[in-house]
DNA sequence: GGGCGCATGTAATGAGTTACATGATTGA
DNA sequence: TCAATCATGTAACTCATTACATGCGCCC
């Protein structure tokens, strides 16, 4: 999962930051899109430093805890560009987990399967509502695009589940 | 990722099998849907055995390599049912990886971003073609459903990329 | 005689999460 | 003084993949 490295490089490309700052930014701006834990950021920053993709300077103001401020290096920018292109080309819809359930669905009484699908539908609606309420984001045009992407796939999923439920219903009635 | 356990339990619910047989079945029937490695199956079967969800009998014919034949237990069936319901309810579109690229897209010259998206589109088409060619599957009705699911999301992804490219194009021309 | 099919695994590796640990400042 | 915020990490754990290991039977 190099996308985490890509994200950090991208944030450092925009401006130098220390680890805490990065985690703050993610929590405040990307919390709905990026499920990355704080300790992970610290670990990856170390890794990027060892690889020479970022440089680090310690900055201490008064008695406050020292900050490690990271900046992207030239090599880091090159790598970033390549990683980003690779990522944009990438196709990696991994709904394998969900497919297993679909695959085995016929092992469940239809009534129970339908109940489960209704619950799933409810969850999809909740997600859709949540993302539709997220306000327009000015700093990063990408945020809006990513949310739009999210919504597109959520709606496709919703349509598919509805179609599936329709099929099951007619099958039962026949 | 409990979906692997779920899959194995489901296969054993349909009929008792030994490990090699399970791997064969997956390779022949589910190879396009399930990216599970053979050694993983053996490990999970052990784990399920320890948890009392499957029982095991060794079966040796002549001098051929001994087979460990697994059967699902009553507790296993209960667990299976619950896992399956949970799985069907689950909503877990994790396109986080792809979203990172979208999020950072504005760091790339538009021409390069467009080229990457064209490549992505090409890959989507390849996948769509591949899945549309998969013949109707009789044994497990679920296989057809899972493939249909796959195709739905692929097409949604394709539409979204096309829309995005359209937007980028008009933006550049203005 | 050599390779494929049958049949089972183990050990090392990787990538990330969880839980834990630390310690100063700031505000109620 | 008590909690929250700032700021950093380490260690253990989980889960799956990769690579490696073994050995017999069968067919050409």
mmCIF file of C-alpha atoms (C1' of nucleotides) in Angstrom:
data_model
loop_
_atom_site.group_PDB
_atom_site.id
_atom_site.type_symbol
_atom_site.label_atom_id
_atom_site.label_comp_id
_atom_site.label_asym_id
_atom_site.label_seq_id
_atom_site.Cartn_x
_atom_site.Cartn_y
_atom_site.Cartn_z
ATOM 1 C CA UNK A 1 0.000 0.000 0.000
ATOM 2 C CA UNK A 2 2.113 2.746 -1.273
ATOM 3 C CA UNK A 3 -0.805 5.124 -1.348
ATOM 4 C CA UNK A 4 0.022 6.225 2.183
ATOM 5 C CA UNK A 5 3.517 7.208 1.145
ATOM 6 C CA UNK A 6 2.043 8.939 -1.858
ATOM 7 C CA UNK A 7 -0.300 10.910 0.337
ATOM 8 C CA UNK A 8 2.459 12.032 2.677
ATOM 9 C CA UNK A 9 4.743 12.987 -0.180
ATOM 10 C CA UNK A 10 1.913 14.958 -1.714
ATOM 11 C CA UNK A 11 1.241 16.828 1.491
ATOM 12 C CA UNK A 12 4.915 17.624 1.900
ATOM 13 C CA UNK A 13 5.130 18.719 -1.700
ATOM 14 C CA UNK A 14 2.480 21.337 -0.997
ATOM 15 C CA UNK A 15 4.335 22.517 2.104
ATOM 16 C CA UNK A 16 6.798 21.314 4.738
ATOM 17 C CA UNK A 17 5.151 20.031 7.876
ATOM 18 C CA UNK A 18 5.845 18.119 11.042
ATOM 19 C CA UNK A 19 4.184 14.829 11.827
ATOM 20 C CA UNK A 20 1.567 16.112 14.182
ATOM 21 C CA UNK A 21 0.562 18.724 11.651
ATOM 22 C CA UNK A 22 0.111 16.074 9.001
ATOM 23 C CA UNK A 23 -2.089 14.032 11.261
ATOM 24 C CA UNK A 24 -4.118 17.112 12.105
ATOM 25 C CA UNK A 25 -4.634 17.931 8.467
ATOM 26 C CA UNK A 26 -5.791 14.440 7.719
ATOM 27 C CA UNK A 27 -8.129 14.413 10.675
ATOM 28 C CA UNK A 28 -9.664 17.762 9.840
ATOM 29 C CA UNK A 29 -9.814 17.602 6.073
ATOM 30 C CA UNK A 30 -9.642 14.015 4.965
ATOM 31 C CA UNK A 31 -11.153 12.121 7.831
ATOM 32 C CA UNK A 32 -13.925 10.717 5.682
ATOM 33 C CA UNK A 33 -11.629 9.617 2.904
ATOM 34 C CA UNK A 34 -8.404 8.465 4.475
ATOM 35 C CA UNK A 35 -8.359 5.787 7.117
ATOM 36 C CA UNK A 36 -4.774 6.257 8.243
ATOM 37 C CA UNK A 37 -3.719 6.009 11.854
ATOM 38 C CA UNK A 38 -1.432 8.544 13.446
ATOM 39 C CA UNK A 39 1.334 6.189 14.382
ATOM 40 C CA UNK A 40 1.413 5.008 10.800
ATOM 41 C CA UNK A 41 2.259 8.508 9.630
ATOM 42 C CA UNK A 42 5.248 8.689 11.956
ATOM 43 C CA UNK A 43 6.513 5.329 10.785
ATOM 44 C CA UNK A 44 6.142 6.200 7.123
ATOM 45 C CA UNK A 45 7.868 9.548 7.598
ATOM 46 C CA UNK A 46 10.845 7.660 9.044
ATOM 47 C CA UNK A 47 10.813 5.309 6.096
ATOM 48 C CA UNK A 48 10.658 8.153 3.591
ATOM 49 C CA UNK A 49 13.557 9.811 5.380
ATOM 50 C CA UNK A 50 15.685 6.687 5.151
ATOM 51 C CA UNK A 51 14.900 6.449 1.468
ATOM 52 C CA UNK A 52 16.043 10.030 0.975
ATOM 53 C CA UNK A 53 12.655 11.177 -0.271
ATOM 54 C CA UNK A 54 12.197 13.672 2.542
ATOM 55 C CA UNK A 55 14.599 15.614 4.713
ATOM 56 C CA UNK A 56 14.051 16.484 8.338
ATOM 57 C CA UNK A 57 14.900 19.398 10.614
ATOM 58 C CA UNK A 58 14.132 19.613 14.316
ATOM 59 C CA UNK A 59 12.400 22.779 15.371
ATOM 60 C CA UNK A 60 11.884 23.675 19.010
ATOM 61 C CA UNK A 61 10.103 26.767 20.273
ATOM 62 C CA UNK A 62 10.759 27.520 23.931
ATOM 63 C CA UNK A 63 9.887 24.610 26.119
ATOM 64 C CA UNK A 64 7.280 23.121 23.831
ATOM 65 C CA UNK A 65 7.814 19.619 22.552
ATOM 66 C CA UNK A 66 10.312 19.567 19.678
ATOM 67 C CA UNK A 67 8.871 19.137 16.206
ATOM 68 C CA UNK A 68 10.412 17.209 13.384
ATOM 69 C CA UNK A 69 9.715 19.243 10.310
ATOM 70 C CA UNK A 70 9.838 17.255 7.082
ATOM 71 C CA UNK A 71 10.414 18.585 3.582
ATOM 72 C CA UNK A 72 10.287 16.765 0.299
ATOM 73 C CA UNK A 73 13.605 16.341 -1.539
ATOM 74 C CA UNK A 74 14.203 16.508 -5.267
ATOM 75 C CA UNK A 75 14.332 12.756 -5.445
ATOM 76 C CA UNK A 76 11.126 12.763 -3.430
ATOM 77 C CA UNK A 77 9.425 14.963 -5.995
ATOM 78 C CA UNK A 78 10.486 12.657 -8.803
ATOM 79 C CA UNK A 79 9.194 9.635 -6.944
ATOM 80 C CA UNK A 80 6.007 11.443 -6.075
ATOM 81 C CA UNK A 81 5.288 12.220 -9.677
ATOM 82 C CA UNK A 82 5.813 8.635 -10.702
ATOM 83 C CA UNK A 83 3.792 7.221 -7.836
ATOM 84 C CA UNK A 84 0.972 9.600 -8.610
ATOM 85 C CA UNK A 85 0.870 8.618 -12.266
ATOM 86 C CA UNK A 86 0.924 4.952 -11.324
ATOM 87 C CA UNK A 87 -1.860 5.523 -8.872
ATOM 88 C CA UNK A 88 -4.058 7.328 -11.376
ATOM 89 C CA UNK A 89 -3.612 4.505 -13.859
ATOM 90 C CA UNK A 90 -4.305 1.887 -11.255
ATOM 91 C CA UNK A 91 -7.505 -0.104 -11.329
ATOM 92 C CA UNK A 92 -8.100 -1.826 -8.090
ATOM 93 C CA UNK A 93 -11.749 -2.265 -7.252
ATOM 94 C CA UNK A 94 -11.366 -4.791 -4.522
ATOM 95 C CA UNK A 95 -14.811 -5.777 -3.497
ATOM 96 C CA UNK A 96 -13.706 -9.339 -3.015
ATOM 97 C CA UNK A 97 -14.943 -9.366 0.555
ATOM 98 C CA UNK A 98 -18.439 -8.454 -0.470
ATOM 99 C CA UNK A 99 -18.404 -10.863 -3.371
ATOM 100 C CA UNK A 100 -17.898 -13.821 -1.068
ATOM 101 C CA UNK A 101 -21.225 -13.125 0.565
ATOM 102 C CA UNK A 102 -22.964 -12.779 -2.779
ATOM 103 C CA UNK A 103 -21.372 -15.991 -3.942
ATOM 104 C CA UNK A 104 -22.763 -17.904 -0.999
ATOM 105 C CA UNK A 105 -26.055 -16.100 -0.722
ATOM 106 C CA UNK A 106 -28.069 -19.101 -1.838
ATOM 107 C CA UNK A 107 -27.082 -20.901 1.362
ATOM 108 C CA UNK A 108 -29.313 -18.514 3.305
ATOM 109 C CA UNK A 109 -33.131 -18.576 3.402
ATOM 110 C CA UNK A 110 -34.312 -15.873 1.033
ATOM 111 C CA UNK A 111 -36.109 -13.966 3.788
ATOM 112 C CA UNK A 112 -32.909 -13.655 5.776
ATOM 113 C CA UNK A 113 -30.895 -12.685 2.738
ATOM 114 C CA UNK A 114 -33.430 -9.994 1.926
ATOM 115 C CA UNK A 115 -33.290 -8.663 5.467
ATOM 116 C CA UNK A 116 -29.523 -8.461 5.273
ATOM 117 C CA UNK A 117 -29.703 -6.656 1.936
ATOM 118 C CA UNK A 118 -32.213 -4.197 3.339
ATOM 119 C CA UNK A 119 -29.801 -3.446 6.147
ATOM 120 C CA UNK A 120 -27.034 -2.981 3.631
ATOM 121 C CA UNK A 121 -29.198 -0.591 1.671
ATOM 122 C CA UNK A 122 -29.825 1.386 4.826
ATOM 123 C CA UNK A 123 -26.101 1.687 5.390
ATOM 124 C CA UNK A 124 -25.531 2.804 1.842
ATOM 125 C CA UNK A 125 -28.141 5.533 2.232
ATOM 126 C CA UNK A 126 -26.490 6.706 5.427
ATOM 127 C CA UNK A 127 -23.154 6.953 3.664
ATOM 128 C CA UNK A 128 -24.661 8.752 0.702
ATOM 129 C CA UNK A 129 -26.298 11.279 2.984
ATOM 130 C CA UNK A 130 -23.111 11.779 4.889
ATOM 131 C CA UNK A 131 -21.058 12.462 1.787
ATOM 132 C CA UNK A 132 -23.670 14.629 0.166
ATOM 133 C CA UNK A 133 -23.577 16.867 3.200
ATOM 134 C CA UNK A 134 -19.824 17.356 3.142
ATOM 135 C CA UNK A 135 -19.372 21.017 2.186
ATOM 136 C CA UNK A 136 -17.442 22.112 -0.863
ATOM 137 C CA UNK A 137 -13.748 22.097 -0.101
ATOM 138 C CA UNK A 138 -11.675 25.033 -1.264
ATOM 139 C CA UNK A 139 -8.106 24.245 -0.317
ATOM 140 C CA UNK A 140 -7.789 21.031 -2.269
ATOM 141 C CA UNK A 141 -9.921 20.700 -5.385
ATOM 142 C CA UNK A 142 -9.100 16.995 -5.175
ATOM 143 C CA UNK A 143 -11.213 16.543 -2.074
ATOM 144 C CA UNK A 144 -14.394 17.341 -3.960
ATOM 145 C CA UNK A 145 -13.402 15.012 -6.754
ATOM 146 C CA UNK A 146 -12.640 12.173 -4.370
ATOM 147 C CA UNK A 147 -15.994 12.638 -2.668
ATOM 148 C CA UNK A 148 -17.748 12.682 -6.009
ATOM 149 C CA UNK A 149 -15.977 9.441 -6.850
ATOM 150 C CA UNK A 150 -17.080 7.941 -3.585
ATOM 151 C CA UNK A 151 -20.667 8.965 -4.213
ATOM 152 C CA UNK A 152 -20.645 7.546 -7.719
ATOM 153 C CA UNK A 153 -19.602 4.148 -6.518
ATOM 154 C CA UNK A 154 -21.985 4.238 -3.583
ATOM 155 C CA UNK A 155 -24.879 4.959 -5.899
ATOM 156 C CA UNK A 156 -23.820 2.227 -8.281
ATOM 157 C CA UNK A 157 -23.732 -0.142 -5.356
ATOM 158 C CA UNK A 158 -27.152 0.993 -4.253
ATOM 159 C CA UNK A 159 -28.606 0.478 -7.709
ATOM 160 C CA UNK A 160 -27.122 -2.953 -7.912
ATOM 161 C CA UNK A 161 -28.488 -4.026 -4.541
ATOM 162 C CA UNK A 162 -31.916 -2.726 -5.518
ATOM 163 C CA UNK A 163 -31.800 -4.689 -8.754
ATOM 164 C CA UNK A 164 -30.706 -7.791 -6.912
ATOM 165 C CA UNK A 165 -33.526 -7.446 -4.401
ATOM 166 C CA UNK A 166 -35.964 -7.025 -7.239
ATOM 167 C CA UNK A 167 -34.750 -10.233 -8.835
ATOM 168 C CA UNK A 168 -34.957 -12.155 -5.604
ATOM 169 C CA UNK A 169 -38.481 -10.911 -4.997
ATOM 170 C CA UNK A 170 -39.825 -12.016 -8.373
ATOM 171 C CA UNK A 171 -38.060 -15.341 -8.022
ATOM 172 C CA UNK A 172 -39.766 -15.985 -4.702
ATOM 173 C CA UNK A 173 -43.182 -15.101 -6.048
ATOM 174 C CA UNK A 174 -42.946 -17.399 -9.055
ATOM 175 C CA UNK B 1 -10.536 -10.529 6.540
ATOM 176 C CA UNK B 2 -12.962 -13.047 7.700
ATOM 177 C CA UNK B 3 -14.348 -13.465 4.223
ATOM 178 C CA UNK B 4 -11.807 -16.190 3.564
ATOM 179 C CA UNK B 5 -13.049 -18.189 6.512
ATOM 180 C CA UNK B 6 -16.567 -17.554 5.356
ATOM 181 C CA UNK B 7 -15.754 -18.867 1.910
ATOM 182 C CA UNK B 8 -14.187 -22.054 3.239
ATOM 183 C CA UNK B 9 -17.051 -22.662 5.636
ATOM 184 C CA UNK B 10 -19.482 -22.175 2.780
ATOM 185 C CA UNK B 11 -17.679 -24.642 0.577
ATOM 186 C CA UNK B 12 -17.578 -27.197 3.356
ATOM 187 C CA UNK B 13 -21.234 -26.617 4.094
ATOM 188 C CA UNK B 14 -22.040 -27.643 0.538
ATOM 189 C CA UNK B 15 -19.881 -30.761 0.874
ATOM 190 C CA UNK B 16 -16.909 -32.142 2.797
ATOM 191 C CA UNK B 17 -13.626 -31.685 1.024
ATOM 192 C CA UNK B 18 -9.896 -31.915 1.532
ATOM 193 C CA UNK B 19 -7.624 -28.932 1.157
ATOM 194 C CA UNK B 20 -6.359 -29.674 -2.297
ATOM 195 C CA UNK B 21 -9.905 -30.099 -3.535
ATOM 196 C CA UNK B 22 -10.871 -26.736 -2.145
ATOM 197 C CA UNK B 23 -7.972 -25.076 -3.880
ATOM 198 C CA UNK B 24 -8.868 -26.821 -7.121
ATOM 199 C CA UNK B 25 -12.431 -25.633 -6.906
ATOM 200 C CA UNK B 26 -11.367 -22.088 -6.329
ATOM 201 C CA UNK B 27 -8.891 -22.189 -9.161
ATOM 202 C CA UNK B 28 -11.345 -23.660 -11.622
ATOM 203 C CA UNK B 29 -14.504 -21.842 -10.679
ATOM 204 C CA UNK B 30 -13.665 -18.710 -8.782
ATOM 205 C CA UNK B 31 -10.276 -17.733 -10.102
ATOM 206 C CA UNK B 32 -11.510 -14.394 -11.371
ATOM 207 C CA UNK B 33 -13.278 -13.495 -8.188
ATOM 208 C CA UNK B 34 -11.244 -14.840 -5.315
ATOM 209 C CA UNK B 35 -7.607 -13.928 -4.924
ATOM 210 C CA UNK B 36 -6.777 -16.501 -2.289
ATOM 211 C CA UNK B 37 -3.511 -18.388 -2.291
ATOM 212 C CA UNK B 38 -3.324 -22.104 -1.728
ATOM 213 C CA UNK B 39 -1.215 -22.051 1.379
ATOM 214 C CA UNK B 40 -3.697 -19.628 2.887
ATOM 215 C CA UNK B 41 -6.445 -22.219 2.578
ATOM 216 C CA UNK B 42 -4.409 -24.776 4.492
ATOM 217 C CA UNK B 43 -3.661 -22.303 7.245
ATOM 218 C CA UNK B 44 -7.277 -21.241 7.575
ATOM 219 C CA UNK B 45 -8.478 -24.833 7.642
ATOM 220 C CA UNK B 46 -6.165 -25.434 10.597
ATOM 221 C CA UNK B 47 -7.518 -22.358 12.302
ATOM 222 C CA UNK B 48 -11.120 -23.390 11.723
ATOM 223 C CA UNK B 49 -10.292 -26.807 13.120
ATOM 224 C CA UNK B 50 -8.835 -25.342 16.289
ATOM 225 C CA UNK B 51 -11.937 -23.213 16.699
ATOM 226 C CA UNK B 52 -14.113 -26.314 16.411
ATOM 227 C CA UNK B 53 -15.918 -25.049 13.325
ATOM 228 C CA UNK B 54 -14.753 -27.929 11.166
ATOM 229 C CA UNK B 55 -13.744 -31.502 11.918
ATOM 230 C CA UNK B 56 -11.069 -33.443 10.096
ATOM 231 C CA UNK B 57 -10.544 -37.059 9.053
ATOM 232 C CA UNK B 58 -7.498 -38.432 7.297
ATOM 233 C CA UNK B 59 -8.246 -40.487 4.244
ATOM 234 C CA UNK B 60 -5.579 -42.490 2.449
ATOM 235 C CA UNK B 61 -6.083 -44.563 -0.676
ATOM 236 C CA UNK B 62 -3.275 -47.003 -1.383
ATOM 237 C CA UNK B 63 0.022 -45.258 -1.550
ATOM 238 C CA UNK B 64 -1.322 -41.908 -2.688
ATOM 239 C CA UNK B 65 -0.648 -38.918 -0.493
ATOM 240 C CA UNK B 66 -2.990 -38.829 2.499
ATOM 241 C CA UNK B 67 -5.842 -36.343 2.359
ATOM 242 C CA UNK B 68 -7.228 -34.391 5.241
ATOM 243 C CA UNK B 69 -10.938 -34.313 4.672
ATOM 244 C CA UNK B 70 -12.721 -31.475 6.432
ATOM 245 C CA UNK B 71 -16.391 -31.287 7.352
ATOM 246 C CA UNK B 72 -18.317 -28.430 8.858
ATOM 247 C CA UNK B 73 -19.557 -28.923 12.424
ATOM 248 C CA UNK B 74 -22.841 -27.761 13.903
ATOM 249 C CA UNK B 75 -21.097 -24.862 15.571
ATOM 250 C CA UNK B 76 -19.488 -24.195 12.216
ATOM 251 C CA UNK B 77 -22.883 -23.968 10.529
ATOM 252 C CA UNK B 78 -24.117 -21.543 13.143
ATOM 253 C CA UNK B 79 -21.041 -19.373 12.703
ATOM 254 C CA UNK B 80 -21.332 -19.594 8.947
ATOM 255 C CA UNK B 81 -24.861 -18.342 8.983
ATOM 256 C CA UNK B 82 -23.960 -15.404 11.151
ATOM 257 C CA UNK B 83 -20.831 -14.551 9.174
ATOM 258 C CA UNK B 84 -22.796 -14.704 5.957
ATOM 259 C CA UNK B 85 -25.496 -12.373 7.232
ATOM 260 C CA UNK B 86 -22.863 -9.962 8.509
ATOM 261 C CA UNK B 87 -21.109 -10.089 5.188
ATOM 262 C CA UNK B 88 -24.269 -9.374 3.212
ATOM 263 C CA UNK B 89 -25.037 -6.385 5.401
ATOM 264 C CA UNK B 90 -21.491 -5.121 5.186
ATOM 265 C CA UNK B 91 -20.710 -2.003 3.239
ATOM 266 C CA UNK B 92 -17.079 -1.749 2.563
ATOM 267 C CA UNK B 93 -16.257 0.021 -0.669
ATOM 268 C CA UNK B 94 -12.628 0.614 -0.030
ATOM 269 C CA UNK B 95 -11.338 2.621 -2.898
ATOM 270 C CA UNK B 96 -9.141 4.599 -0.569
ATOM 271 C CA UNK B 97 -6.048 3.794 -2.582
ATOM 272 C CA UNK B 98 -7.522 5.241 -5.721
ATOM 273 C CA UNK B 99 -8.872 8.243 -3.887
ATOM 274 C CA UNK B 100 -5.406 9.317 -2.848
ATOM 275 C CA UNK B 101 -4.451 9.786 -6.464
ATOM 276 C CA UNK B 102 -7.600 11.738 -7.222
ATOM 277 C CA UNK B 103 -7.004 13.874 -4.172
ATOM 278 C CA UNK B 104 -3.547 14.854 -5.373
ATOM 279 C CA UNK B 105 -4.294 14.981 -9.065
ATOM 280 C CA UNK B 106 -3.882 18.747 -9.282
ATOM 281 C CA UNK B 107 -0.186 18.345 -8.522
ATOM 282 C CA UNK B 108 0.289 16.833 -11.973
ATOM 283 C CA UNK B 109 0.274 18.702 -15.299
ATOM 284 C CA UNK B 110 -3.152 18.152 -16.837
ATOM 285 C CA UNK B 111 -1.731 16.454 -19.918
ATOM 286 C CA UNK B 112 -0.042 13.833 -17.787
ATOM 287 C CA UNK B 113 -3.091 13.327 -15.627
ATOM 288 C CA UNK B 114 -5.186 12.829 -18.749
ATOM 289 C CA UNK B 115 -2.735 10.293 -20.128
ATOM 290 C CA UNK B 116 -2.878 8.350 -16.875
ATOM 291 C CA UNK B 117 -6.670 8.419 -16.896
ATOM 292 C CA UNK B 118 -6.740 7.184 -20.482
ATOM 293 C CA UNK B 119 -4.579 4.274 -19.418
ATOM 294 C CA UNK B 120 -6.899 3.592 -16.539
ATOM 295 C CA UNK B 121 -9.847 3.607 -18.873
ATOM 296 C CA UNK B 122 -8.092 1.088 -21.073
ATOM 297 C CA UNK B 123 -7.606 -1.198 -18.109
ATOM 298 C CA UNK B 124 -11.236 -0.872 -17.141
ATOM 299 C CA UNK B 125 -12.318 -1.858 -20.645
ATOM 300 C CA UNK B 126 -10.050 -4.891 -20.531
ATOM 301 C CA UNK B 127 -11.609 -5.987 -17.265
ATOM 302 C CA UNK B 128 -15.119 -5.395 -18.525
ATOM 303 C CA UNK B 129 -14.418 -7.476 -21.607
ATOM 304 C CA UNK B 130 -12.914 -10.221 -19.537
ATOM 305 C CA UNK B 131 -15.884 -10.471 -17.213
ATOM 306 C CA UNK B 132 -18.436 -10.181 -19.958
ATOM 307 C CA UNK B 133 -16.898 -13.205 -21.590
ATOM 308 C CA UNK B 134 -17.102 -15.398 -18.515
ATOM 309 C CA UNK B 135 -19.716 -18.032 -19.367
ATOM 310 C CA UNK B 136 -22.847 -18.559 -17.330
ATOM 311 C CA UNK B 137 -22.094 -20.694 -14.302
ATOM 312 C CA UNK B 138 -24.516 -23.447 -13.404
ATOM 313 C CA UNK B 139 -23.222 -24.989 -10.208
ATOM 314 C CA UNK B 140 -23.278 -21.864 -8.079
ATOM 315 C CA UNK B 141 -25.877 -19.257 -8.976
ATOM 316 C CA UNK B 142 -23.838 -16.912 -6.806
ATOM 317 C CA UNK B 143 -20.989 -16.845 -9.295
ATOM 318 C CA UNK B 144 -23.108 -15.110 -11.901
ATOM 319 C CA UNK B 145 -24.352 -12.634 -9.340
ATOM 320 C CA UNK B 146 -20.867 -11.823 -8.139
ATOM 321 C CA UNK B 147 -19.709 -11.252 -11.695
ATOM 322 C CA UNK B 148 -22.682 -9.042 -12.363
ATOM 323 C CA UNK B 149 -21.766 -7.082 -9.264
ATOM 324 C CA UNK B 150 -18.225 -6.740 -10.469
ATOM 325 C CA UNK B 151 -19.384 -5.488 -13.837
ATOM 326 C CA UNK B 152 -21.745 -2.970 -12.319
ATOM 327 C CA UNK B 153 -18.994 -1.363 -10.314
ATOM 328 C CA UNK B 154 -16.558 -1.482 -13.206
ATOM 329 C CA UNK B 155 -19.015 0.346 -15.409
ATOM 330 C CA UNK B 156 -19.725 2.907 -12.726
ATOM 331 C CA UNK B 157 -16.021 3.477 -12.437
ATOM 332 C CA UNK B 158 -15.724 3.832 -16.192
ATOM 333 C CA UNK B 159 -18.532 6.360 -16.334
ATOM 334 C CA UNK B 160 -16.980 8.347 -13.563
ATOM 335 C CA UNK B 161 -13.563 8.456 -15.202
ATOM 336 C CA UNK B 162 -15.167 9.538 -18.463
ATOM 337 C CA UNK B 163 -17.020 12.315 -16.700
ATOM 338 C CA UNK B 164 -13.866 13.409 -14.945
ATOM 339 C CA UNK B 165 -11.938 13.505 -18.203
ATOM 340 C CA UNK B 166 -14.705 15.542 -19.762
ATOM 341 C CA UNK B 167 -14.502 18.066 -16.948
ATOM 342 C CA UNK B 168 -10.755 18.322 -17.189
ATOM 343 C CA UNK B 169 -10.941 18.844 -20.916
ATOM 344 C CA UNK B 170 -13.399 21.733 -20.744
ATOM 345 C CA UNK B 171 -11.415 23.290 -17.923
ATOM 346 C CA UNK B 172 -8.266 23.267 -20.014
ATOM 347 C CA UNK B 173 -9.987 24.827 -23.002
ATOM 348 C CA UNK B 174 -11.468 27.737 -21.055
ATOM 349 C "C1'" DG C 1 13.873 -40.489 -17.019
ATOM 350 C "C1'" DG C 2 11.607 -36.274 -16.452
ATOM 351 C "C1'" DG C 3 7.856 -33.558 -15.671
ATOM 352 C "C1'" DC C 4 3.262 -32.930 -14.170
ATOM 353 C "C1'" DG C 5 -0.381 -33.787 -10.886
ATOM 354 C "C1'" DC C 6 -1.516 -34.860 -6.248
ATOM 355 C "C1'" DA C 7 -1.203 -33.326 -1.413
ATOM 356 C "C1'" DT C 8 0.570 -31.103 2.367
ATOM 357 C "C1'" DG C 9 2.639 -27.649 4.733
ATOM 358 C "C1'" DT C 10 6.445 -24.127 7.187
ATOM 359 C "C1'" DA C 11 9.196 -19.831 7.637
ATOM 360 C "C1'" DA C 12 10.095 -15.337 6.428
ATOM 361 C "C1'" DT C 13 8.339 -11.047 5.061
ATOM 362 C "C1'" DG C 14 5.402 -7.004 4.784
ATOM 363 C "C1'" DA C 15 2.060 -3.612 5.890
ATOM 364 C "C1'" DG C 16 -0.796 -1.694 8.958
ATOM 365 C "C1'" DT C 17 -3.499 -1.371 13.441
ATOM 366 C "C1'" DT C 18 -3.760 -1.454 18.467
ATOM 367 C "C1'" DA C 19 -2.279 -0.628 22.639
ATOM 368 C "C1'" DC C 20 0.978 1.351 25.291
ATOM 369 C "C1'" DA C 21 4.316 4.979 26.837
ATOM 370 C "C1'" DT C 22 6.059 9.624 27.686
ATOM 371 C "C1'" DG C 23 6.067 14.397 28.976
ATOM 372 C "C1'" DA C 24 5.374 19.405 28.629
ATOM 373 C "C1'" DT C 25 1.944 23.334 28.211
ATOM 374 C "C1'" DT C 26 -2.576 25.431 28.510
ATOM 375 C "C1'" DG C 27 -7.061 26.437 30.068
ATOM 376 C "C1'" DA C 28 -11.255 25.561 33.266
ATOM 377 C "C1'" DT D 1 -5.645 20.087 39.727
ATOM 378 C "C1'" DC D 2 -7.501 17.820 36.045
ATOM 379 C "C1'" DA D 3 -8.241 17.249 31.418
ATOM 380 C "C1'" DA D 4 -7.110 18.406 26.839
ATOM 381 C "C1'" DT D 5 -3.759 19.573 23.383
ATOM 382 C "C1'" DC D 6 0.733 19.214 21.586
ATOM 383 C "C1'" DA D 7 4.254 15.904 19.919
ATOM 384 C "C1'" DT D 8 6.561 11.811 19.449
ATOM 385 C "C1'" DG D 9 7.109 7.176 19.100
ATOM 386 C "C1'" DT D 10 7.745 1.595 20.256
ATOM 387 C "C1'" DA D 11 6.215 -3.221 20.706
ATOM 388 C "C1'" DA D 12 3.075 -6.664 19.992
ATOM 389 C "C1'" DC D 13 -0.238 -8.518 17.082
ATOM 390 C "C1'" DT D 14 -2.826 -9.858 12.925
ATOM 391 C "C1'" DC D 15 -3.429 -11.422 8.506
ATOM 392 C "C1'" DA D 16 -2.124 -12.726 4.116
ATOM 393 C "C1'" DT D 17 1.505 -13.487 0.512
ATOM 394 C "C1'" DT D 18 5.899 -15.389 -1.057
ATOM 395 C "C1'" DA D 19 9.164 -18.556 -1.289
ATOM 396 C "C1'" DC D 20 10.587 -22.728 0.003
ATOM 397 C "C1'" DA D 21 10.229 -27.808 1.061
ATOM 398 C "C1'" DT D 22 8.774 -32.619 0.510
ATOM 399 C "C1'" DG D 23 7.529 -36.908 -1.743
ATOM 400 C "C1'" DC D 24 4.838 -40.354 -4.205
ATOM 401 C "C1'" DG D 25 2.377 -41.895 -8.612
ATOM 402 C "C1'" DC D 26 1.591 -41.688 -13.409
ATOM 403 C "C1'" DC D 27 2.293 -41.059 -18.169
ATOM 404 C "C1'" DC D 28 5.088 -40.212 -22.363
#
